[in-house]
Every structure is written in structure tokens, then in C-alpha cells.
GROMACS .gro file of C-alpha atoms in nm:
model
  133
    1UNK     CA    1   0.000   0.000   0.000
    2UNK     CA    2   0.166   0.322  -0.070
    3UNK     CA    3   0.117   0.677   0.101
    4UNK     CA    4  -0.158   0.794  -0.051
    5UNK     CA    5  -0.400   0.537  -0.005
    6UNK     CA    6  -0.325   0.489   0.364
    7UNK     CA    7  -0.390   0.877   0.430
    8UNK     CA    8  -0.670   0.829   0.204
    9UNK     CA    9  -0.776   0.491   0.501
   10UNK     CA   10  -0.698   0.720   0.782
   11UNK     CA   11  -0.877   1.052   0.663
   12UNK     CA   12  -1.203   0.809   0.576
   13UNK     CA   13  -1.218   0.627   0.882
   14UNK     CA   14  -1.184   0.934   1.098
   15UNK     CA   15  -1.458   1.126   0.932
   16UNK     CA   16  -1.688   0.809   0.996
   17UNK     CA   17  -1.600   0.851   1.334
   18UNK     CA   18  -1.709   1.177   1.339
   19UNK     CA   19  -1.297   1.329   1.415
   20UNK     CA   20  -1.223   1.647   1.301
   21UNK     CA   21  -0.844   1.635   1.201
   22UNK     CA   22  -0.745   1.823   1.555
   23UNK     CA   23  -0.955   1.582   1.751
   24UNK     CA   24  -0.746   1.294   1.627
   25UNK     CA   25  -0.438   1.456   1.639
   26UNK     CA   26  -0.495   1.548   2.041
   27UNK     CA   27  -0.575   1.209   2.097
   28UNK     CA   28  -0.298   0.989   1.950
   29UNK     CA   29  -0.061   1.332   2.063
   30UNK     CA   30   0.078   1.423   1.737
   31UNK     CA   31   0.049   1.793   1.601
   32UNK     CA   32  -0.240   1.843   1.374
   33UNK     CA   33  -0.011   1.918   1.038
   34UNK     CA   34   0.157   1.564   1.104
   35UNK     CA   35  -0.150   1.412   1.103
   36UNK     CA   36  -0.273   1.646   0.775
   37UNK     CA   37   0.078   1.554   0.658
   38UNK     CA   38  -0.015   1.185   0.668
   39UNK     CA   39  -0.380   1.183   0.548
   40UNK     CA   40  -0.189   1.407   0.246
   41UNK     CA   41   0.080   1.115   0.188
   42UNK     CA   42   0.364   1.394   0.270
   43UNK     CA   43   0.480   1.173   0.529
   44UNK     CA   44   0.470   0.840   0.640
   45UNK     CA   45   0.362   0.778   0.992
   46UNK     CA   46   0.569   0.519   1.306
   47UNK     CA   47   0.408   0.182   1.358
   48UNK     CA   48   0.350   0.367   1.729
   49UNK     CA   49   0.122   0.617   1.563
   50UNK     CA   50  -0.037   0.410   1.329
   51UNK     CA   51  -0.157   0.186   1.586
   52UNK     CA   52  -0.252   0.481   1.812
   53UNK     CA   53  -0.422   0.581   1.531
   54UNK     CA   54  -0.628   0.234   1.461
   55UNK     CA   55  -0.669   0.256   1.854
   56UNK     CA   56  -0.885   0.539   1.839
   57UNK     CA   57  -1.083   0.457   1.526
   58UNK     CA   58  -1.144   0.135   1.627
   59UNK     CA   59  -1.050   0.052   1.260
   60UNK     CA   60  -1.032  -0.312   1.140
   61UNK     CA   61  -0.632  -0.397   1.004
   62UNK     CA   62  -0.802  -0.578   0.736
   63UNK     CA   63  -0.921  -0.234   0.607
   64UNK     CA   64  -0.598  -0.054   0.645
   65UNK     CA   65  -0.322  -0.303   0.508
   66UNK     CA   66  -0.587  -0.437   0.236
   67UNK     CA   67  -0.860  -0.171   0.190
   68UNK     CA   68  -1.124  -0.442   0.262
   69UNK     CA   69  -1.331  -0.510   0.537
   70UNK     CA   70  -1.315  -0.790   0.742
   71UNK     CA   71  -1.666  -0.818   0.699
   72UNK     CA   72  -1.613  -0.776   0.345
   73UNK     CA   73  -1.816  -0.455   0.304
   74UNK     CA   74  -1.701  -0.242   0.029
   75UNK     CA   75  -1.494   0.060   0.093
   76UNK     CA   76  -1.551   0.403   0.001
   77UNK     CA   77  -1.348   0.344  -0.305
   78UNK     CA   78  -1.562   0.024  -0.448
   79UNK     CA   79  -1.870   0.205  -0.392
   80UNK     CA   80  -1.748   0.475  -0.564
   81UNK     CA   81  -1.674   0.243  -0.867
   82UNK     CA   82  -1.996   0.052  -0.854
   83UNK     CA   83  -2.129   0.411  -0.865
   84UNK     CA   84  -1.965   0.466  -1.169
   85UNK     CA   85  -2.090   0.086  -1.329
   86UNK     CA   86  -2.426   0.164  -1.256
   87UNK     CA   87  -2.417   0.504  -1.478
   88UNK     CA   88  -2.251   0.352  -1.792
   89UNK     CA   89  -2.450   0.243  -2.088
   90UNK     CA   90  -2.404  -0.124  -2.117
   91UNK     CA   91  -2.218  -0.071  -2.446
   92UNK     CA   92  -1.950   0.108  -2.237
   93UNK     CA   93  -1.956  -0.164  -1.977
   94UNK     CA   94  -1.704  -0.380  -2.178
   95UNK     CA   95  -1.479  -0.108  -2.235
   96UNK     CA   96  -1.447  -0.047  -1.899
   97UNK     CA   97  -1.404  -0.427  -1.847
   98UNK     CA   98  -1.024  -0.406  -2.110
   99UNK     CA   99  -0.922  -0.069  -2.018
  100UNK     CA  100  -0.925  -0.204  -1.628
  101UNK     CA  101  -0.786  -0.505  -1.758
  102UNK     CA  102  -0.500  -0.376  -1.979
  103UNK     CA  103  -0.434  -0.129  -1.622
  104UNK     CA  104  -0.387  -0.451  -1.433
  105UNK     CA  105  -0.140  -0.608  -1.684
  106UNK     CA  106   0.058  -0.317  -1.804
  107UNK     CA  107   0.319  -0.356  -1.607
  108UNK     CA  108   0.423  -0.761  -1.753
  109UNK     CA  109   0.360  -0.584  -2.104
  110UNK     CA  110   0.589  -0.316  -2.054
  111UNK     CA  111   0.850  -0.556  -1.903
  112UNK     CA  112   0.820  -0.776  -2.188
  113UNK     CA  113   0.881  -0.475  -2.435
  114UNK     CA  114   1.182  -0.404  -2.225
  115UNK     CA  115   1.334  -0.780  -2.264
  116UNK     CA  116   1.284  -0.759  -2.624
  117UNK     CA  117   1.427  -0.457  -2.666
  118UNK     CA  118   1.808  -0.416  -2.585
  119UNK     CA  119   2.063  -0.185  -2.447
  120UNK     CA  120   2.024   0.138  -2.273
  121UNK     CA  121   1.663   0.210  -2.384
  122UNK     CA  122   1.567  -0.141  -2.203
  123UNK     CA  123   1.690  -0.048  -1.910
  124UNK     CA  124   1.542   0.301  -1.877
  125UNK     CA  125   1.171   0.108  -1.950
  126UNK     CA  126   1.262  -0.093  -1.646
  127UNK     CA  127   1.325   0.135  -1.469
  128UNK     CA  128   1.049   0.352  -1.579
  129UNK     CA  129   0.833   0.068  -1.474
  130UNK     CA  130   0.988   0.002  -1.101
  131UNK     CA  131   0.922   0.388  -1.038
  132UNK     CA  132   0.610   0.389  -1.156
  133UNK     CA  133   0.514   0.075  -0.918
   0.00000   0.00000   0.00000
């Protein structure tokens, strides 16, 4: 999970708490910019504040390290995207259906480009693709 979508975890949790970002702060005793800092993905907080954090929203780990539910509700993000499905025309449906296909694979396609191409211009694919992971 990268920066952004644990800030993204912590800011959603907290406002379904009903936390304003100083109330939080105040009671895991970090400054209120940290914790903006964080739910921005400008910094990355301890494991002692993230489970003072997940101590005061009650949150499930599940949720946090996965983004699902150990109930297996839907997060904010999948109901967003069924949101989405339910507006598109059906002809658009299996569209959708590649592009988010050809998203999940374009990393082993652009890694196969790189091994068949050689020399310098390989390597700057690869590592085009490692920084883009």
C-alpha cells in the first residue's frame, strides 16, 4: 500500500467517526499538520502512531493493510466504482471491463517490451516501470 491510499484509510475512517483532524491529532498526541501531513501522503507515519491511530478509530487492520473489510463490506473506493458501473451504458460496460484489464497487466507488457528490446533504452523502461510501481 503506498502513502496515498493509507492517508486516504486514515482521513475516511476518521470522518466516519465523526474526528475532526485536531480531535485525532490530540488524541494519539501528534500535532495536527503531522497528522494532515499523513492523510496528504507527505509523510509516512511510526508503527506507534499508526496503531494509536487504529486505537482510536477502532478501525479493522483488514481495512488498512488491504482496503477491505473484514466483513467484506465495500470501501468508500468500491462504492465509488460501482457508482460509476451503474451510470454507464451497457455498451461502455465492456470497455471499462479491457481498459481495467489492460491497467492490471501493463506492467508484464511493458517488461516484456523491455526484454525484447536491448541496451540502454531497455533499461530506462525498467526502470520507468519500477518507479512507476
Amino acid at each position: 500500500m503506498d502513502s496515498r491510499e493509507l492517508g486516504v484509510r486514515i482521513r475516511d475512517h476518521r470522518k466516519k467517526r465523526g474526528l475532526t483532524l485536531v480531535e485525532l491529532a490530540n488524541q494519539i498526541g501528534v500535532s495536527q499538520s503531522f497528522l494532515s501531513m499523513v492523510e496528504n501522503a507527505k509523510t509516512t507515519p511510526s508503527l506507534e502512531n499508526l496503531v494509536a491511530i487504529g486505537e482510536v478509530l477502532r478501525w479493522d487492520w483488514n481495512y488498512l493493510i488491504e482496503g477491505v473489510a473484514k466483513d467484506g463490506s465495500p470501501t468508500e473506493e468500491e462504492k465509488q466504482l460501482l457508482a460509476l458501473w451503474r451510470r454507464l451504458a451497457k455498451r461502455d460496460k465492456g470497455l471499462f471491463l479491457s481498459m481495467l484489464d489492460r491497467l492490471n497487466h501493463k506492467e508484464a507488457v511493458i517488461l516484456r517490451l523491455a526484454d525484447e528490446t536491448e541496451g540502454e533504452e531497455a533499461e530506462k523502461v525498467k526502470l520507468w516501470t519500477l518507479r512507476e510501481s
